[in-house]
Coordinates of C-alpha atoms in Angstrom, one line a residue:
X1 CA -12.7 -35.7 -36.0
X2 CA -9.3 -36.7 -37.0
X3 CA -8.0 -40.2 -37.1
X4 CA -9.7 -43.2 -37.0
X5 CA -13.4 -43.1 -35.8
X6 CA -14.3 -46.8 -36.0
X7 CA -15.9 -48.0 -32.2
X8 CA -15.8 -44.1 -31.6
X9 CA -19.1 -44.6 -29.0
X10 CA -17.7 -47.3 -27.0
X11 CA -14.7 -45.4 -26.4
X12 CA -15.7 -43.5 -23.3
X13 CA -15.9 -46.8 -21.4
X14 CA -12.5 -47.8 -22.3
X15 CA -11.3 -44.5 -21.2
X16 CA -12.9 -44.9 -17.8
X17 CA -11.7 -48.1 -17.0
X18 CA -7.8 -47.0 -18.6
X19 CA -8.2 -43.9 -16.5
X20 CA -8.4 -46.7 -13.0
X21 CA -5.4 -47.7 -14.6
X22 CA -3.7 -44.7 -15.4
X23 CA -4.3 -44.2 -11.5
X24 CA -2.4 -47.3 -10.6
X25 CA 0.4 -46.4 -12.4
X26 CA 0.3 -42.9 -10.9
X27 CA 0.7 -45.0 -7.3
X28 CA -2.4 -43.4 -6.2
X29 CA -4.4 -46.6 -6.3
X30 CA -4.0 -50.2 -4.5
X31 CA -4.1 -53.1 -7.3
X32 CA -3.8 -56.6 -5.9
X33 CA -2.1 -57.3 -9.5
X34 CA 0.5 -54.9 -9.0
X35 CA 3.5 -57.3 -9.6
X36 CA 1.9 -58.3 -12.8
X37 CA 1.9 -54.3 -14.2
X38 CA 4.3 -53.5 -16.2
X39 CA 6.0 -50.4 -15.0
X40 CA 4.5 -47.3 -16.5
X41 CA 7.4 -45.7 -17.9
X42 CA 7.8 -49.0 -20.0
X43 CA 4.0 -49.0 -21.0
X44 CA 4.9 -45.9 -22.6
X45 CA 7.3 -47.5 -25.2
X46 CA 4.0 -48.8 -26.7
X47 CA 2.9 -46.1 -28.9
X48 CA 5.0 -46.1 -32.5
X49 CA 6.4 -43.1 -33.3
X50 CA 3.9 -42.9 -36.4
X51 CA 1.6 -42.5 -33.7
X52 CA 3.3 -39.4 -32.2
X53 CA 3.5 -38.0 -35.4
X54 CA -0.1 -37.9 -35.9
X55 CA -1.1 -36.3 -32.7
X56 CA 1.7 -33.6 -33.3
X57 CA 0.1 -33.5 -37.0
X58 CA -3.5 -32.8 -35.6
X59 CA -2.3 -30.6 -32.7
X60 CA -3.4 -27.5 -34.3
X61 CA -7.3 -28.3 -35.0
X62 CA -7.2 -30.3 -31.1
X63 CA -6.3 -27.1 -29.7
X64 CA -9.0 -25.0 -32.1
X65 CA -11.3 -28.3 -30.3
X66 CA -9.9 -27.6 -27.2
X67 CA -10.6 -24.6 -26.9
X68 CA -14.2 -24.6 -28.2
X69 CA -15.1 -27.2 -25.7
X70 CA -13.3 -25.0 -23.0
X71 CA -15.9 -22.2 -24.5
X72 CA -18.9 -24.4 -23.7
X73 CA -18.0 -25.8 -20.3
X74 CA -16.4 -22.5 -18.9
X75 CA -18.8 -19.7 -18.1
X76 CA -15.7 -16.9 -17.7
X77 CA -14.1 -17.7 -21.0
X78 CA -16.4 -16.7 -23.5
X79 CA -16.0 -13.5 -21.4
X80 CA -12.0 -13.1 -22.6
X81 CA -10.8 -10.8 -24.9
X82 CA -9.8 -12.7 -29.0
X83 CA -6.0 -12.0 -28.3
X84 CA -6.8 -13.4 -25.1
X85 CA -8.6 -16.7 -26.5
X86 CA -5.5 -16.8 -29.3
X87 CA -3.2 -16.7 -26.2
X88 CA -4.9 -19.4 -24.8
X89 CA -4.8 -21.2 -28.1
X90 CA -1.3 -21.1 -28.5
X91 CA -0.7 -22.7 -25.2
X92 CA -3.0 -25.6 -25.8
X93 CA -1.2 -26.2 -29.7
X94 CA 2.4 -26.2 -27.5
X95 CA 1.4 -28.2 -25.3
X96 CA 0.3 -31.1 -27.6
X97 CA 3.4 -30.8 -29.5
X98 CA 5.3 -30.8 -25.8
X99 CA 3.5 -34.1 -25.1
X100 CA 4.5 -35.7 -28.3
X101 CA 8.1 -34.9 -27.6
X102 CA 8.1 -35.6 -23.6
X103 CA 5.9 -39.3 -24.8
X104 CA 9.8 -39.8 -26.8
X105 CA 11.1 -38.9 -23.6
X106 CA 8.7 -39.7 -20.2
X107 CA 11.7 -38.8 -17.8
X108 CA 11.7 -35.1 -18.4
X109 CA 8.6 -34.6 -16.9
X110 CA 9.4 -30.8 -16.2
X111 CA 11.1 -29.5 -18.8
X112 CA 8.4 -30.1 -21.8
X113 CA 5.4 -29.3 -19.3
X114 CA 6.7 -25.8 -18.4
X115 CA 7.7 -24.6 -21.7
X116 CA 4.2 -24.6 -23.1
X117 CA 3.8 -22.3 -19.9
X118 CA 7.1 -19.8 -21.3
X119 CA 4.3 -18.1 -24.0
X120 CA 2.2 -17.0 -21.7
X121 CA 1.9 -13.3 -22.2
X122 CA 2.6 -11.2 -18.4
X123 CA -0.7 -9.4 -19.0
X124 CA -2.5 -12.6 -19.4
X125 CA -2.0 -14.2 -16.3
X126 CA -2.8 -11.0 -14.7
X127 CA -6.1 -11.1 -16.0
X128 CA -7.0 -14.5 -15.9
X129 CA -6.7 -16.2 -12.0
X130 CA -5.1 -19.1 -11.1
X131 CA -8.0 -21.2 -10.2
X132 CA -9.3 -20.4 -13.4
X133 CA -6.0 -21.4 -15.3
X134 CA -6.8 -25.0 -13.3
X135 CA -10.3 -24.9 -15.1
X136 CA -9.0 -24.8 -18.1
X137 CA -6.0 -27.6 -17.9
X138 CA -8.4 -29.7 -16.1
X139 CA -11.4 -29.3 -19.0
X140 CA -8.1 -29.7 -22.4
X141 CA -7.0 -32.7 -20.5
X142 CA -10.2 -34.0 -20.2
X143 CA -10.5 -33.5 -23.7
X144 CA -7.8 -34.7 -24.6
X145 CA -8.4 -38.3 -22.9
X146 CA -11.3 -38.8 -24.8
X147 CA -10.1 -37.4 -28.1
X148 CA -6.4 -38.5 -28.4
X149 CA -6.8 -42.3 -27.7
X150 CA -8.6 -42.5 -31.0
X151 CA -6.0 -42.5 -33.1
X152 CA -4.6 -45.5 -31.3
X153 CA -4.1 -48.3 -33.1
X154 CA -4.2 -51.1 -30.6
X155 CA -5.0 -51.4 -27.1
X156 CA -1.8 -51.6 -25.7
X157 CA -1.0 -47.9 -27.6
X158 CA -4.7 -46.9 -25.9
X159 CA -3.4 -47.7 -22.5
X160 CA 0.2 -46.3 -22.9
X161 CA -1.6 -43.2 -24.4
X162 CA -4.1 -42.8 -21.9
X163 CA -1.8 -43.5 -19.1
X164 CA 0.4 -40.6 -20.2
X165 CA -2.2 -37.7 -21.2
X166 CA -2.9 -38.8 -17.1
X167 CA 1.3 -38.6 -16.3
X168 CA 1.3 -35.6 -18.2
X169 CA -1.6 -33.5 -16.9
X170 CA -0.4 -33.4 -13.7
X171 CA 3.2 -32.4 -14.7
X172 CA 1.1 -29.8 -16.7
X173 CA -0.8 -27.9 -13.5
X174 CA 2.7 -28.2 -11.6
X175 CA 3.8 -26.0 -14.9
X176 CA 1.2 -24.0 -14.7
X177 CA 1.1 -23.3 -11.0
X178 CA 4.9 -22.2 -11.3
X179 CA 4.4 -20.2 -14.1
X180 CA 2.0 -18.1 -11.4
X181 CA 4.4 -18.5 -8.6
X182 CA 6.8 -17.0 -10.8
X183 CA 4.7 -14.3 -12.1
X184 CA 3.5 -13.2 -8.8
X185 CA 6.9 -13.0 -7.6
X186 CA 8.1 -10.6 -10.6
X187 CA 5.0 -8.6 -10.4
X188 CA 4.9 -8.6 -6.0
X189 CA 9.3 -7.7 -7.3
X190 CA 7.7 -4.4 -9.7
X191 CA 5.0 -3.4 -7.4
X192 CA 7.4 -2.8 -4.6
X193 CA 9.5 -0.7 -6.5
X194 CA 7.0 1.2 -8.2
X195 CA 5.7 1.5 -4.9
X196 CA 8.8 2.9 -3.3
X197 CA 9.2 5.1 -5.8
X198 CA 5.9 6.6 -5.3
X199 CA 6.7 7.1 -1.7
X200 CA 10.2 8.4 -2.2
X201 CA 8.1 11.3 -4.8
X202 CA 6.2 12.1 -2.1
X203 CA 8.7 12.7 -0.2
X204 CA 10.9 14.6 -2.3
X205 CA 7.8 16.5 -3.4
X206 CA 7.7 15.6 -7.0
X207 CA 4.2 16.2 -7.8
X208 CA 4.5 15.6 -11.8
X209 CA 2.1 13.6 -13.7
X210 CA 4.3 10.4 -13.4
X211 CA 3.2 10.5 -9.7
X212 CA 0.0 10.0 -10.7
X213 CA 0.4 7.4 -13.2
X214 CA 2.6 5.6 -11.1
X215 CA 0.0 5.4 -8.3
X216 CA -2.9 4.7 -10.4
X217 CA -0.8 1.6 -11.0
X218 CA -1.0 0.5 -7.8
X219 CA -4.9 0.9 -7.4
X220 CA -4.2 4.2 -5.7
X221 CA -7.2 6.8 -6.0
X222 CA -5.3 9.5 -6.8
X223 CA -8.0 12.4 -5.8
X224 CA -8.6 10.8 -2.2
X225 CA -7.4 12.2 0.6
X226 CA -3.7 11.6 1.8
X227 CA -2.0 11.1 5.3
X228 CA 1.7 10.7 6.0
X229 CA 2.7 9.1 9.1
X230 CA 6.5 8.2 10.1
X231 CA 7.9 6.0 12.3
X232 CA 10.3 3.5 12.8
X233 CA 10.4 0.0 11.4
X234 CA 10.1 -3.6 14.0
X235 CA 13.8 -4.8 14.2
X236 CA 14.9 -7.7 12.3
X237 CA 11.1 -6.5 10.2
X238 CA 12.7 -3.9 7.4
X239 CA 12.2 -5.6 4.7
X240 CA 8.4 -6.7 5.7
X241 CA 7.2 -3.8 7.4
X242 CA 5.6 -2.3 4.2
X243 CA 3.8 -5.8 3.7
X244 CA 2.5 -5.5 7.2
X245 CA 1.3 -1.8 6.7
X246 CA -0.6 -2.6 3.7
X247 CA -2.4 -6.0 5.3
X248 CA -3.5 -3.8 7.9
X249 CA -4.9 -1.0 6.0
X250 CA -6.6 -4.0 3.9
X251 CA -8.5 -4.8 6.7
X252 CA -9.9 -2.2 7.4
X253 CA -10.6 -1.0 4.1
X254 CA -8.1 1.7 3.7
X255 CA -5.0 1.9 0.6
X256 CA -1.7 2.2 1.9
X257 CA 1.2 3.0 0.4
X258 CA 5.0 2.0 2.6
X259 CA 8.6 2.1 2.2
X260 CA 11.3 2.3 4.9
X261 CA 13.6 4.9 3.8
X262 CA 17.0 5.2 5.6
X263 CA 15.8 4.3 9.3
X264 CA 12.0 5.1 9.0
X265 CA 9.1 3.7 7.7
X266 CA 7.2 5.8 5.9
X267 CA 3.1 4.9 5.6
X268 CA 1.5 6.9 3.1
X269 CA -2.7 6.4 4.2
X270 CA -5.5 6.7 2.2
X271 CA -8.0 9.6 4.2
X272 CA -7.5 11.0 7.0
X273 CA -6.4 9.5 10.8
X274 CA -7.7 9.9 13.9
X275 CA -5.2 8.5 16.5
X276 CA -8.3 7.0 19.0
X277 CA -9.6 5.0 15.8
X278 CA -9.2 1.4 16.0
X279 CA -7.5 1.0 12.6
X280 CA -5.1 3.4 13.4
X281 CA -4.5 1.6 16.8
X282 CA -3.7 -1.5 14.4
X283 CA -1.4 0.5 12.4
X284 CA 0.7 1.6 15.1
X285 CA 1.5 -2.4 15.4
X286 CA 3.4 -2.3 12.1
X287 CA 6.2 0.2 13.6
X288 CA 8.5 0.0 16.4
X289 CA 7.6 1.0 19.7
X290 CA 9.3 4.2 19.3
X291 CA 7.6 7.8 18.5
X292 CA 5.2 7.2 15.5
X293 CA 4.4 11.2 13.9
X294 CA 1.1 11.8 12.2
X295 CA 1.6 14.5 9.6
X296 CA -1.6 17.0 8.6
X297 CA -4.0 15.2 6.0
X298 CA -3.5 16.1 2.3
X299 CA -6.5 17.2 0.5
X300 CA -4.9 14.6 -2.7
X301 CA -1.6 12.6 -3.3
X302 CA -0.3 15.6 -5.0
X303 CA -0.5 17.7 -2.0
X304 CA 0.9 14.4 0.4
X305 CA 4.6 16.3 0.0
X306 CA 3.3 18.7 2.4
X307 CA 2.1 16.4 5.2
X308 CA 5.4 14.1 4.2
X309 CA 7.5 17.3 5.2
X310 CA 5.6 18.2 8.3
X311 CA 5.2 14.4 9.5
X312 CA 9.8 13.9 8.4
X313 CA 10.6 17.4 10.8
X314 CA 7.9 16.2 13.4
X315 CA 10.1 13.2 13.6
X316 CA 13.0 14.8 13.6
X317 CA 12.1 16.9 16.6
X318 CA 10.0 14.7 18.3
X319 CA 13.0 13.7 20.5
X320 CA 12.9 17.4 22.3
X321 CA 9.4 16.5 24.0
X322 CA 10.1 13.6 26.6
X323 CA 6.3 13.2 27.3
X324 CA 5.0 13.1 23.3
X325 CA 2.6 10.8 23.2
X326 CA 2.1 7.7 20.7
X327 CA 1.2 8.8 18.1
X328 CA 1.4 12.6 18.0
X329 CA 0.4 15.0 15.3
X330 CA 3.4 16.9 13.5
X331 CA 1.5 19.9 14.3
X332 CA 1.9 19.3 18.2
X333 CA 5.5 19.8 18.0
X334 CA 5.8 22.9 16.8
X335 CA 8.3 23.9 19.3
X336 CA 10.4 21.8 18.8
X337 CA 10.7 21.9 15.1
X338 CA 11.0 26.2 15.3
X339 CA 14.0 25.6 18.0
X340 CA 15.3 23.3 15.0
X341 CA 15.0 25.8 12.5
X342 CA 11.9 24.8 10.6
X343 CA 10.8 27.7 9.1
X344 CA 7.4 26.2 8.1
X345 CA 6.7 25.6 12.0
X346 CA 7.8 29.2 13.1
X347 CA 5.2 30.8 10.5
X348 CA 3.3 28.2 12.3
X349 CA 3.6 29.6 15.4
X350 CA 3.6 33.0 13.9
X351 CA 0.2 32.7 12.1
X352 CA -1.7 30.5 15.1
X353 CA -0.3 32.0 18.1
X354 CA 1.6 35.2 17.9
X355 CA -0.6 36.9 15.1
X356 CA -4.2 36.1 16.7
X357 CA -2.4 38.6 20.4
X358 CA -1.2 40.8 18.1
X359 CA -4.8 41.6 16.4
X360 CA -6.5 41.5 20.1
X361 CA -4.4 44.2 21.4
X362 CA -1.3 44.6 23.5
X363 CA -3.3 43.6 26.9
X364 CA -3.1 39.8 26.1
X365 CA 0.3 39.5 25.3
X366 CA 1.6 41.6 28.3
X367 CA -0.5 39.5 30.3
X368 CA 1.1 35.9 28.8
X369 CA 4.7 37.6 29.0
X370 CA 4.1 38.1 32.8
X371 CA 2.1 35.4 33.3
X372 CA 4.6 32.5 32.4
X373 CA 7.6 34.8 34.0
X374 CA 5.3 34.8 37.2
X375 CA 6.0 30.5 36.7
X376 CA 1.9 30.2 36.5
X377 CA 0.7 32.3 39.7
X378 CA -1.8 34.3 39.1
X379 CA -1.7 36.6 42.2
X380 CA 1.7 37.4 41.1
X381 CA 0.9 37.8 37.9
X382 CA -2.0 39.9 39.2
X383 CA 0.6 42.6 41.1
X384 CA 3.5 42.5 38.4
X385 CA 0.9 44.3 36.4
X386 CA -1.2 46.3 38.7
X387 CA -4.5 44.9 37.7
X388 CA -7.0 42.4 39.8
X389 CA -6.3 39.0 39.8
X390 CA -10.0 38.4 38.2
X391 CA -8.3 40.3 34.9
X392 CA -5.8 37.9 35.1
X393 CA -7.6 34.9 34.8
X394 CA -10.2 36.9 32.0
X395 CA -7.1 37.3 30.0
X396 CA -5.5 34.0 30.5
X397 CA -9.0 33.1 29.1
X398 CA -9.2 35.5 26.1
X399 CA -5.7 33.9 25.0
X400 CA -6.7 30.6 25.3
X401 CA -9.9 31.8 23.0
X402 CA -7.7 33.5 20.2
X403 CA -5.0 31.1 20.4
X404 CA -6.5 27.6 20.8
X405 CA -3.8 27.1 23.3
X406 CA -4.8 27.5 27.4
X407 CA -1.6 29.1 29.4
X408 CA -2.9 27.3 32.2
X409 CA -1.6 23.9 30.9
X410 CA 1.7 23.3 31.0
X411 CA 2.5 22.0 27.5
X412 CA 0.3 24.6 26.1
X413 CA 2.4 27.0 28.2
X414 CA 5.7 25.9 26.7
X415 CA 4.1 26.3 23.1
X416 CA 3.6 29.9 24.2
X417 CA 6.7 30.4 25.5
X418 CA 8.6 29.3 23.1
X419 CA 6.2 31.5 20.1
X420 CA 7.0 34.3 22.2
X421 CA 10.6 33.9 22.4
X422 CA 10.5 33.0 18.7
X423 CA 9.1 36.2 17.6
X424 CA 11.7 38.5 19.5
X425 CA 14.5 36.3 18.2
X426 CA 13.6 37.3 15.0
X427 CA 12.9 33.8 13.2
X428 CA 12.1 34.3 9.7
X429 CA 8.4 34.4 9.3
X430 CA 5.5 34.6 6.5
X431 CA 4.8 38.3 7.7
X432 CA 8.2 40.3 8.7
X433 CA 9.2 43.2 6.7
X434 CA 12.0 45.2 6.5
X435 CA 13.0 48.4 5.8
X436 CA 13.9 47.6 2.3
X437 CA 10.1 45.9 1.6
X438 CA 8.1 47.8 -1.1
X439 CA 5.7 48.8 1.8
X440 CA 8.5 51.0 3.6
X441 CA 6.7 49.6 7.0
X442 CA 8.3 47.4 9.4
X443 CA 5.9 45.2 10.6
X444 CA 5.2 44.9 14.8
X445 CA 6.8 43.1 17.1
X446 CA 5.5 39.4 16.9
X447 CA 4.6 39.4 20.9
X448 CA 5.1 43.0 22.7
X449 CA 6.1 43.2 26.1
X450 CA 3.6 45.5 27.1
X451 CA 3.4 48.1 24.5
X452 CA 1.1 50.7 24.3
X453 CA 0.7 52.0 20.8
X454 CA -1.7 55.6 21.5
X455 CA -3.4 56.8 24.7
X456 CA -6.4 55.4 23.5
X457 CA -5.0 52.1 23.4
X458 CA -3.9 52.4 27.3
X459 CA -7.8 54.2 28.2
X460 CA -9.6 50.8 25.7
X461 CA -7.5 48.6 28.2
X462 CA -8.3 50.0 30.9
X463 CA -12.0 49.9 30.3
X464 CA -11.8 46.2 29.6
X465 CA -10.6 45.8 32.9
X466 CA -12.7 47.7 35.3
X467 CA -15.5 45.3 32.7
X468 CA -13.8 41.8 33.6
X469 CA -13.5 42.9 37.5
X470 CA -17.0 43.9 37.3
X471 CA -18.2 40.4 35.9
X472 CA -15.8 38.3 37.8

């Protein structure tokens, strides 16, 4: 190869044997002689300096060596990229010509090691793994120990050469190692604020095609399905609480996306949530034990802004209901959010509740008015309207049918109540006209209090009550 070849096949022997030495000066084996060692540091004064200037000579065909032999001993290597392979290259040719110099000088055992390590392209150790970074340091050195001690000249300048390739291999996979330390830091450092700024887009409801790419970043299928959920982050646990939503969400297969904004922690989750699932009985142990809000699952990230702004003002209202449970969906305190002025919640109301009576007929909501003004009694209710208590209870059914919410139940009263009370106030809804609308129509009252619109309305009522008594 390069340099003397003379005795070329009993070299390996003498490596062997230097390398049990190399050990002992490394302290990591016992040697009855060890008083009659020199010290290693002084071994290395040994090689001439025209010795060093050869190896720094031939650095650039031993790392073109190198990295062939790395090519036949490494299965993943042949599978890099040829920038990659130059990349790697260039490392090997700096490191030889950093051993050289740190040889002059043995006591800066850092400083020559790592900067071999400061060419390392970013993208490169993303795409190549530590452990396999190890492979290759461990396959140049060895290399190296058989290549570089022939253009020794004596055997003292074998030993002292061999001794430091050994010295200097292991400062080498400290270099490396921190040059991965120090990339995972910068790149765990630039996913958490592209991260945050993904959540904070959500939340501000910028749906532009940087939300996307931003995401996509981050390994975040941008077409799945998207669920917002708010909470409040562990004390003395802000600045890990986004860590712990994602570990969770890892083990259970699920992409999360966190960033405590202000007081809250907000979890942006891959699919949809179910608050009896076990994962989401996991998540809940990343927030405070405080009210956790589950906003309405997105059909894609683009459309998250919307469950983001139903799961921020079910948070903000969620202090009205003393019994909410833990979790509870946004769409659970609607009341609470339409006494707060959220006008998404009042169409809410408007659309589930107060629309569905309206297109049933007058009878149902006369019956809820008098119903929850009776406080729940039936009978009462019953002779407030002159109509058998059977009717009552048929009505009280119907709602429940058109409605989804039972009057019967008390929370599901006070969601009706307050609908009710929101439609005559005169909350700005999806459907209210005025005079001034194109149509010239004023729309109906959101819940009547008995109103009769024709005769034939009043007769149609009266049938379907002589029909429920009948049945009942």
């Amino acid at each position: 190869m390069c340099g003397p070849t003379k005795n070329r096949r009993s070299r390996p022997s003498t490596v062997v044997s230097l390398r049990q030495k190399g050990a002992y000066f490394l302290g990591v084996s016992d040697n009855p002689r060890r008083e009659q060692e020199p010290p290693a540091l002084q071994l290395l004064d040994n090689v001439p300096e025209a010795t060093l200037r050869r190896i720094k000579q031939y650095s650039g065909r031993l790392a073109t060596e190198a990295v062939h032999v790395m090519a036949d001993r490494l299965p993943f290597f042949s599978g890099l990229e040829a920038s990659q392979r130059a990349s790697v290259q260039l490392v090997v040719q700096a490191a030889v010509v950093n051993f050289v110099e740190w040889m002059r000088d043995p006591s800066s055992q850092v400083g020559y090691t790592a900067q071999a390590f400061e060419l390392v392209p970013q993208d490169l150790t993303r795409k190549i793994a530590l452990a396999q970074t190890v492979d290759m340091v461990r396959v140049t050195m060895e290399f190296f120990e058989e290549v570089v001690p022939l253009l020794a000249r004596t055997d003292e300048q074998l030993t002292a050469l061999t001794v430091g390739i050994l010295r200097y291999s292991r400062d080498l996979a400290f270099a490396a190692a921190t040059a991965y330390a120090d990339a995972a830091e910068a790149r765990g450092s630039w996913d958490s604020r592209m991260e945050a700024s993904v959540v904070d887009a959500v939340v501000r409801g910028d749906t532009g095609p940087e939300l996307l790419s931003r995401a996509a970043a981050l390994n975040w299928d941008t077409t799945a399905p998207a669920t917002v959920v708010v909470g409040t982050p562990p004390p003395g646990r802000e600045e890990l609480a986004g860590e712990d939503v994602r570990a969770i969400a890892t083990r259970h297969d699920r992409a999360a996306l966190a960033d405590v904004h202000g007081t809250w922690l907000i979890a942006i989750i891959s699919g949809p949530l179910a608050p009896t699932e076990r994962f989401f009985g996991d998540l809940l142990d990343a927030f405070a034990s405080e009210p956790v809000v589950i906003g309405p699952t997105a059909p894609m990230l683009t459309a998250a802004h919307l469950s983001a702004a139903e799961a921020l003002a079910g948070m903000n209202a969620v202090a009205g209901w003393s019994g909410a449970p833990r979790p509870v969906p946004a769409r659970e305190l609607l009341p609470e959010r339409a006494l707060l002025g959220d006008v998404s919640a009042v169409a809410a109301l408007h659309n589930e509740i107060t629309q569905p009576l309206l297109d049933a007929g007058p009878a149902l909501s006369e019956t809820l008015d008098a119903y929850l003004d009776s406080g729940g009694a039936i009978e009462a209710c019953a002779r407030k309207l002159f109509v058998h208590p059977n009717t009552v209870r048929y009505r009280l059914k119907r709602i429940a049918d058109f409605t989804g919410r039972d009057p019967t139940e008390p929370r599901d009263a006070y969601v009706l109540r307050v609908a009710t009370t929101v439609g005559r106030l005169g909350y700005p809804g999806p459907s209210r006209t005025t005079p001034n609308d194109a149509s010239g129509r004023f729309s109906p009252p959101l819940v009547g209090t008995g109103r009769r619109d024709s005769p034939e309305s009043k007769s149609q009522d009266d049938l379907e009550d002589v029909a429920s008594e009948a049945v009942l």
